[in-house]
Short mmCIF file of C-alpha atoms in Angstrom, two decimals:
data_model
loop_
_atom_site.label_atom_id
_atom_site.label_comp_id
_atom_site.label_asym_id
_atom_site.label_seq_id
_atom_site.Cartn_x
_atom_site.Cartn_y
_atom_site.Cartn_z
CA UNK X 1 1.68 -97.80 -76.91
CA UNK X 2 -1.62 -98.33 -78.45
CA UNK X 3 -5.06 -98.93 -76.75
CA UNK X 4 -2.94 -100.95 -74.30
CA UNK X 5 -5.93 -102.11 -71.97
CA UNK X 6 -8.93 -103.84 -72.72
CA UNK X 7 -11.36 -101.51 -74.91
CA UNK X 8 -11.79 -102.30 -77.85
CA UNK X 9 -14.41 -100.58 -79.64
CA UNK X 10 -16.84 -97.21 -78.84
CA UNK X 11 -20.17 -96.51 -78.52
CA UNK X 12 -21.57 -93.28 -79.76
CA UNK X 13 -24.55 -91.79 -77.91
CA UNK X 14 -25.33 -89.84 -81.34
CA UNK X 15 -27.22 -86.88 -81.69
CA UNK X 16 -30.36 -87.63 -80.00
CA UNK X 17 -31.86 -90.88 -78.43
CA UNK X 18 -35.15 -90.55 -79.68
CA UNK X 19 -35.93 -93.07 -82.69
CA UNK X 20 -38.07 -90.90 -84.67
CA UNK X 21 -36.15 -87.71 -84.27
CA UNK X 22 -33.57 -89.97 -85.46
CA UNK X 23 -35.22 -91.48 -88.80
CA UNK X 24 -35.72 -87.40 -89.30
CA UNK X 25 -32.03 -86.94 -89.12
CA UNK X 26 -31.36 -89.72 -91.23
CA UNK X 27 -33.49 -88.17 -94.30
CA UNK X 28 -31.80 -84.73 -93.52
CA UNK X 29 -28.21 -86.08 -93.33
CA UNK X 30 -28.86 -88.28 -96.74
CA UNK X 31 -30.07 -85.33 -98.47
CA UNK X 32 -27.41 -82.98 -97.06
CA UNK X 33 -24.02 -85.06 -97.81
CA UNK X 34 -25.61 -86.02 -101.52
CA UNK X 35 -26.05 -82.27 -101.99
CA UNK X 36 -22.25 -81.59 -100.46
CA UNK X 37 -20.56 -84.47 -102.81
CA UNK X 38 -22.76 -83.39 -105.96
CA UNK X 39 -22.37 -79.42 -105.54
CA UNK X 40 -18.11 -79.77 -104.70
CA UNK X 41 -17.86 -82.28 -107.64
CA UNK X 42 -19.71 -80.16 -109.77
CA UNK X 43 -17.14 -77.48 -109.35
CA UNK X 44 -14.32 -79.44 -109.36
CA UNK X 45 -15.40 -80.74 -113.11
CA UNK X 46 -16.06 -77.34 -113.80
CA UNK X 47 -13.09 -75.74 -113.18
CA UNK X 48 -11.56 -78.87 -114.75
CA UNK X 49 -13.33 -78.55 -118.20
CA UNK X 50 -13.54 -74.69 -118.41
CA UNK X 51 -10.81 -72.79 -120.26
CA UNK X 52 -12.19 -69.09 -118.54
CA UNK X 53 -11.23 -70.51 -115.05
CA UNK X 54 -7.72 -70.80 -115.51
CA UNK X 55 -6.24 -68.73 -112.91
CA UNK X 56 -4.85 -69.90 -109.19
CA UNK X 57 -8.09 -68.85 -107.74
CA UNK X 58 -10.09 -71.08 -109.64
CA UNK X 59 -7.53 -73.93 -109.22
CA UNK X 60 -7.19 -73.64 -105.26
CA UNK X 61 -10.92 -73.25 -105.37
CA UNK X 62 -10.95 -77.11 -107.21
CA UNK X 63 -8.72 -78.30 -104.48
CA UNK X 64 -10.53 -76.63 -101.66
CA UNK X 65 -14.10 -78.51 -103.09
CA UNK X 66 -12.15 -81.91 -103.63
CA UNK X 67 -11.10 -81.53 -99.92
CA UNK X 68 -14.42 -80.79 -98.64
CA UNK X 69 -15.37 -83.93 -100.09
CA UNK X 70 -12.87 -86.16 -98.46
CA UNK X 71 -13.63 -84.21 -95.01
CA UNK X 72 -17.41 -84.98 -95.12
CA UNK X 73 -16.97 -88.34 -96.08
CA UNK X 74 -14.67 -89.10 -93.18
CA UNK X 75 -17.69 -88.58 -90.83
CA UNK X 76 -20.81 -88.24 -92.75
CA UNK X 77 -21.58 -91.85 -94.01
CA UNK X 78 -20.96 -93.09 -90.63
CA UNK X 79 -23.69 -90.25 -88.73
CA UNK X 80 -26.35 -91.45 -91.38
CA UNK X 81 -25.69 -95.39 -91.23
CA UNK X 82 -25.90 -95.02 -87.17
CA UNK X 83 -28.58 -93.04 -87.30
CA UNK X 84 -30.76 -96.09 -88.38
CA UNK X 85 -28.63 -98.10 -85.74
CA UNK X 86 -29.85 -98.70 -82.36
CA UNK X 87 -26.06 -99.59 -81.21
CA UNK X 88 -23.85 -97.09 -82.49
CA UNK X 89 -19.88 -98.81 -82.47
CA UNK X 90 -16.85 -98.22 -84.08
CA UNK X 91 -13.61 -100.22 -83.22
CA UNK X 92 -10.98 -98.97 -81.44
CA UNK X 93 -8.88 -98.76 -85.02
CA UNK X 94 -12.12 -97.44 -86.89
CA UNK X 95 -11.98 -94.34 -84.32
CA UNK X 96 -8.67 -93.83 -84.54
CA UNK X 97 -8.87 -94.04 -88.41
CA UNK X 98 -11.73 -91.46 -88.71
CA UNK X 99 -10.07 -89.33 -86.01
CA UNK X 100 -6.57 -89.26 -88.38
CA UNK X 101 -8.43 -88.66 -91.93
CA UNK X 102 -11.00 -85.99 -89.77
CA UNK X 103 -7.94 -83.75 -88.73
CA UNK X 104 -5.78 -84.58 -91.98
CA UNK X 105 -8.35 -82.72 -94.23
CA UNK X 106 -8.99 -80.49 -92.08
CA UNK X 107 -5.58 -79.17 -91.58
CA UNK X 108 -5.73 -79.09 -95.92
CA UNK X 109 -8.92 -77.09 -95.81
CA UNK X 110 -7.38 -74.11 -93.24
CA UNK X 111 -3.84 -74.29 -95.37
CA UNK X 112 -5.81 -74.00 -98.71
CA UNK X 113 -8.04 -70.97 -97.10
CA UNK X 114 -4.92 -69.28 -96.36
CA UNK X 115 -3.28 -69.73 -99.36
CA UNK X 116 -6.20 -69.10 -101.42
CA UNK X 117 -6.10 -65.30 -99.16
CA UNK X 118 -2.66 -65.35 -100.17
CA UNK X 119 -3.85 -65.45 -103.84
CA UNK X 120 -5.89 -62.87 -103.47
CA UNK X 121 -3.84 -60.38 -101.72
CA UNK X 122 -0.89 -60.63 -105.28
CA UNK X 123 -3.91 -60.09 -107.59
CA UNK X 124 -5.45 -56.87 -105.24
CA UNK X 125 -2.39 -55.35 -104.37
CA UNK X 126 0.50 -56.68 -106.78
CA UNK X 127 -1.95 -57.14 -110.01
CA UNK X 128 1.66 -56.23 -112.58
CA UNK X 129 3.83 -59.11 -110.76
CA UNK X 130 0.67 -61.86 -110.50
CA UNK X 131 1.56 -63.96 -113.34
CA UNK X 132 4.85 -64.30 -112.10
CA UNK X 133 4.30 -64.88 -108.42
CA UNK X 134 1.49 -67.27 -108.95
CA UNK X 135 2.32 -69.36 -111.92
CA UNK X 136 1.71 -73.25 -112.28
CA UNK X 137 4.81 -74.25 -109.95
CA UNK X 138 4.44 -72.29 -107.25
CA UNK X 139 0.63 -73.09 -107.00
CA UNK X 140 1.49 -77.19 -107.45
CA UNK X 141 4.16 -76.31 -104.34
CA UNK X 142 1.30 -74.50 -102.33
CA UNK X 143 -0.98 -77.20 -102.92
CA UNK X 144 1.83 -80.07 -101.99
CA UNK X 145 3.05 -77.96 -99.06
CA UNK X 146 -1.15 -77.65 -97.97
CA UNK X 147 -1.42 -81.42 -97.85
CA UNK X 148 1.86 -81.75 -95.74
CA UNK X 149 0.65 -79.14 -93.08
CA UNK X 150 -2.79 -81.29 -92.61
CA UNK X 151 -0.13 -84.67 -92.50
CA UNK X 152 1.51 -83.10 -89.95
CA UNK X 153 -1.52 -81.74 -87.58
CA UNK X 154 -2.97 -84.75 -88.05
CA UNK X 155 -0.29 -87.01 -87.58
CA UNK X 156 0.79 -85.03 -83.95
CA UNK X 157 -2.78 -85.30 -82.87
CA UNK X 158 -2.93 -89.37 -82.89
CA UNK X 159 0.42 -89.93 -81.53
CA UNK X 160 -0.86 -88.15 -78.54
CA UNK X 161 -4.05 -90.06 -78.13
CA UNK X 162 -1.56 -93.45 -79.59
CA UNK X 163 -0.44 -93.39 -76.11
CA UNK X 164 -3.00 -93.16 -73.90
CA UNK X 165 -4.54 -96.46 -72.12
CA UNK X 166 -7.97 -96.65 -72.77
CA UNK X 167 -9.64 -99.41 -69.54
CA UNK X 168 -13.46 -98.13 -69.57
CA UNK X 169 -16.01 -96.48 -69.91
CA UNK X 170 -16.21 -96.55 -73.45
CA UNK X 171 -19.04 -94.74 -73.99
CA UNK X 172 -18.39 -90.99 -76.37
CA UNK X 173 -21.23 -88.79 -75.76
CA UNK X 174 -20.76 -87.62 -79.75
CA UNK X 175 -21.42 -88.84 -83.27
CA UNK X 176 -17.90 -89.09 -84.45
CA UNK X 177 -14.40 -89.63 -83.12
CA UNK X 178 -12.83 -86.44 -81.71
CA UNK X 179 -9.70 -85.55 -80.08
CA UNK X 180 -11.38 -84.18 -76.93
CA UNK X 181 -14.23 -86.43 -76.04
CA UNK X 182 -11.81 -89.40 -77.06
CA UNK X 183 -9.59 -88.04 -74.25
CA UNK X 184 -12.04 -88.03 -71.46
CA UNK X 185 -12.10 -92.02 -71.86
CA UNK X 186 -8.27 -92.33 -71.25
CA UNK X 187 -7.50 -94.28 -68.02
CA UNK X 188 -4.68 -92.03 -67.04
CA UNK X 189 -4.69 -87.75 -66.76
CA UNK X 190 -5.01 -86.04 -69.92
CA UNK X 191 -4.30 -82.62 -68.63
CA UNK X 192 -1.15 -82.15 -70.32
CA UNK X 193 -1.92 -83.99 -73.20
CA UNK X 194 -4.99 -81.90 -73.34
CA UNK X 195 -3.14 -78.41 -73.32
CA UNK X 196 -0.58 -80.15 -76.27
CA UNK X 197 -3.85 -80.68 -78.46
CA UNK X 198 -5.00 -77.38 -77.83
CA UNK X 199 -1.45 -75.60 -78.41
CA UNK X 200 -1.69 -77.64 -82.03
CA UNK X 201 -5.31 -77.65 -83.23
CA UNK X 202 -6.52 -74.35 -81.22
CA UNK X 203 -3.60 -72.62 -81.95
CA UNK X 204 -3.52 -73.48 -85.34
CA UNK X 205 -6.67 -72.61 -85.91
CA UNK X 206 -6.56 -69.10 -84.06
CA UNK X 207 -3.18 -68.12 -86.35
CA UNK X 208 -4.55 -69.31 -89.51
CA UNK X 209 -7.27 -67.23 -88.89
CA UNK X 210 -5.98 -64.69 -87.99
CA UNK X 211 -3.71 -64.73 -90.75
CA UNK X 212 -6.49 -64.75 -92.87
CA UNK X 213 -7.94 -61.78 -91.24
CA UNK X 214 -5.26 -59.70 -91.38
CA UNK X 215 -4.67 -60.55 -95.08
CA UNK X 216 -8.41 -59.14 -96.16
CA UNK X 217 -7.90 -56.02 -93.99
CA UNK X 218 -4.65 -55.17 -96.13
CA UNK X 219 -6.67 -55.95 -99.41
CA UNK X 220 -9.40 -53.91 -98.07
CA UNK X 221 -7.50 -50.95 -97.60
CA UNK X 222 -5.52 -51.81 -100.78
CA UNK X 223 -9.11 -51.24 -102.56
CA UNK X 224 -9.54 -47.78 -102.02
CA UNK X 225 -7.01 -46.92 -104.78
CA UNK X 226 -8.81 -48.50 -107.05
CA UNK X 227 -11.54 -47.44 -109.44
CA UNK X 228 -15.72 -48.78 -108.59
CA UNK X 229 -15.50 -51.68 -111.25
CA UNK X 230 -12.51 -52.94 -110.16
CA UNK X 231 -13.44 -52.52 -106.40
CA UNK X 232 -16.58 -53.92 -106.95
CA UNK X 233 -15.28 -57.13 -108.56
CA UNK X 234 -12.37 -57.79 -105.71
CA UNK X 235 -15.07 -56.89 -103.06
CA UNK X 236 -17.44 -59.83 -104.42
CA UNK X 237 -14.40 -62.12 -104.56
CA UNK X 238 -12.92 -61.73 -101.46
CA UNK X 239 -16.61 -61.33 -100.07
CA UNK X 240 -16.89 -65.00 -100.87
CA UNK X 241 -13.41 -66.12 -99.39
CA UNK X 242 -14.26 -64.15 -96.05
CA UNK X 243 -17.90 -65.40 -95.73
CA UNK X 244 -16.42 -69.31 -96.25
CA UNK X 245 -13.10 -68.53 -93.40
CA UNK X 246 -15.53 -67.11 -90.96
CA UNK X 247 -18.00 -70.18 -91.24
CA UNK X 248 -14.98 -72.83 -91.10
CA UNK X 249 -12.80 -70.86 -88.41
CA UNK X 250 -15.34 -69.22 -85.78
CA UNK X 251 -16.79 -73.02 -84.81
CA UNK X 252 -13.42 -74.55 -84.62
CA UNK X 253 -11.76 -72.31 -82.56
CA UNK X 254 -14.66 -72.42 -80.39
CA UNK X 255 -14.45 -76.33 -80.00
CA UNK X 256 -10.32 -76.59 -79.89
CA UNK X 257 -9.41 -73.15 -78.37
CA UNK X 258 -10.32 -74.61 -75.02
CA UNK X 259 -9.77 -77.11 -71.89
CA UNK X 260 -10.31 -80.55 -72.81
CA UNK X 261 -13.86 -80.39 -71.86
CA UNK X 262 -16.66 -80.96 -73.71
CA UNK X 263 -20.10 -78.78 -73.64
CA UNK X 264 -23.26 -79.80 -74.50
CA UNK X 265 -23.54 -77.39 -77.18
CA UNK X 266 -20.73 -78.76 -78.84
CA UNK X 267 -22.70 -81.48 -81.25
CA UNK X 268 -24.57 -78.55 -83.03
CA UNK X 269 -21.26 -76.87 -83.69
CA UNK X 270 -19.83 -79.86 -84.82
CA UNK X 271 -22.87 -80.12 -87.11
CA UNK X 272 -21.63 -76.67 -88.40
CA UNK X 273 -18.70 -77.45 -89.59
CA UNK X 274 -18.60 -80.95 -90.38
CA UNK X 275 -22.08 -80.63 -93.08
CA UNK X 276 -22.98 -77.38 -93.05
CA UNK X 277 -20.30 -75.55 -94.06
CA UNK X 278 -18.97 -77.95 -96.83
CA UNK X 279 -22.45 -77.90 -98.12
CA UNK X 280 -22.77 -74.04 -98.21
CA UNK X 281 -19.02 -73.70 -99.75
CA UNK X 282 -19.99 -74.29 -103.35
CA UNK X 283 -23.42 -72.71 -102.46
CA UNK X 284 -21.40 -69.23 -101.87
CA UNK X 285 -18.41 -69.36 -104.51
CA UNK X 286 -21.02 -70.02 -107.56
CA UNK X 287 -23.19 -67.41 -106.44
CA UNK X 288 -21.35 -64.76 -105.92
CA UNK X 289 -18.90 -65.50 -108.65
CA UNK X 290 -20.45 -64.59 -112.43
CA UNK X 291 -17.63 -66.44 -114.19
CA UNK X 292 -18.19 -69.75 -111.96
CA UNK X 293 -21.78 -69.00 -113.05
CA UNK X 294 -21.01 -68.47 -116.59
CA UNK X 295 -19.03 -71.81 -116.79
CA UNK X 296 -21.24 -74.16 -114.97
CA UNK X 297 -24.10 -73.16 -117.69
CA UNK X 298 -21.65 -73.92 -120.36
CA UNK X 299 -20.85 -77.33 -118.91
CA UNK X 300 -24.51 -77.94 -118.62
CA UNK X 301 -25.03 -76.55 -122.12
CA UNK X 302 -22.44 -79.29 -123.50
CA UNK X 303 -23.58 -82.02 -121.60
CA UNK X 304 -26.85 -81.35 -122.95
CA UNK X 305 -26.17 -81.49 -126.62
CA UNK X 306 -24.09 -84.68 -125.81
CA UNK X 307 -27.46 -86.24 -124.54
CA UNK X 308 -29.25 -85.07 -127.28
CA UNK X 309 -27.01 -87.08 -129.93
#
């Protein structure tokens, strides 16, 4: 039963009704998603085109950058084009839509975190059996089995809001279709529905975290058998991995692990992890990798001496 009274599009209060506050936002916002598409594509090509970053790491790390992509662009270009709107709409289908593809890659990006720890923890502490555990197959089924786990989340988070009657207001005090201010419009009580989003995208997000937790504490403590280079090399690694879980995980559990009520604060977290944290993701792997390093200033070498001919 879809949208089965009379509203038919939203209206987005945005993230601040002052004009010129908003033309700032609009520079900022440009600047930022060009810098997220251009710095996740730029790893993606160079992982593609670079024999030395051939291992799973460097291929879940592709996939994680190609989803960041997708996940920006399902709410980015639409912040920046409103932001020079004075009417901020989206149908009823365009919400839905954004609210499907929002969750979808963002169930990827928390099953490719924890499979990416899961890489990590057979190099640290089963470094003999690696190229056996993680060869091409199983990473391909990882992958496959990362995009049917954000399906799924997704897919159970719309048929809940599918069958809610929506009568007025229509009014989302946000910049982008969510589960829980969507909710709040419904013409009928949510409370149930509201604890079934939270068991599946606050729960999810609380075990996948602390999944991933768990997994870095056994590396940890897998490290001190090992000699200083070696230690220092994993430490830098998984330094990287823990720095991107904590800035992805920590705002969403804050947002989903809750009521379905919505706090004030809750557009500056969405900031977080909507922009921010896709922009810093390639930001953190290249610098604190040497080989991601290495390769990007061979790719830039090439291209280069291509322009040059």
């Amino acid at each position: 039963m879809a949208n089965t009274y009379n509203v038919t599009e939203f209206i987005f209060l945005g993230l601040s009704p002052n004009q010129e506050v908003q033309r700032v936002c609009f520079v900022i916002f440009l600047l930022l998603y060009v810098a997220i598409v251009l710095g996740n594509s730029l790893i993606v090509l160079t992982v593609m085109t670079s024999r030395s970053l051939g291992s799973p790491m460097y291929f879940f790390l592709s996939y994680l950058s190609l989803v960041e992509i997708c996940y920006s662009s399902t709410i980015a270009p639409k912040l920046i084009s409103d932001l020079l709107s004075e009417r901020k709409t989206i149908s009823w289908w365009g919400c839905m839509t954004q609210l499907f593809f929002m969750h979808f890659f963002g169930g990827i990006e928390m099953f490719v975190l924890t499979v990416m720890a899961y890489d990590r923890y057979v190099a640290i502490c089963k470094p003999l059996n690696y190229t056996t555990i993680m060869n091409q197959q199983v990473c391909m089924v990882l992958v496959v089995m990362a995009w049917v786990g954000g399906f799924v989340h997704s897919f159970s988070q719309i048929l809940l809001i599918f069958q809610l009657p929506f009568c007025g207001p229509n009014v989302i005090d946000h910049y982008f279709c969510d589960v829980l201010p969507v909710i709040q419009l419904a013409c009928s009580d949510t409370f149930f529905i509201g604890l079934l989003i939270v068991a599946n995208g606050g729960t999810l997000s609380v075990i996948s975290f602390v999944v991933l937790l768990v997994s870095y504490v056994v590396i940890l403590l897998h490290l001190r058998t090992q000699s200083s280079e070696g230690r220092r090399k994993a430490l830098s690694t998984c330094g990287s991995h823990i720095t991107v879980v904590v800035l992805f995980f920590a705002p969403c559990v804050f947002i989903y692990l809750r009521p379905s009520t919505t706090l004030p604060v809750d557009k500056m977290v969405a900031v977080f992890y909507t922009v921010i944290t896709p922009l810093l993701n390639p930001v953190i792997y290249s610098l604190r990798n040497a080989e991601v390093k290495k390769a990007m200033k061979r790719l830039w070498t090439r291209t280069m001496k291509i322009d040059d001919k």
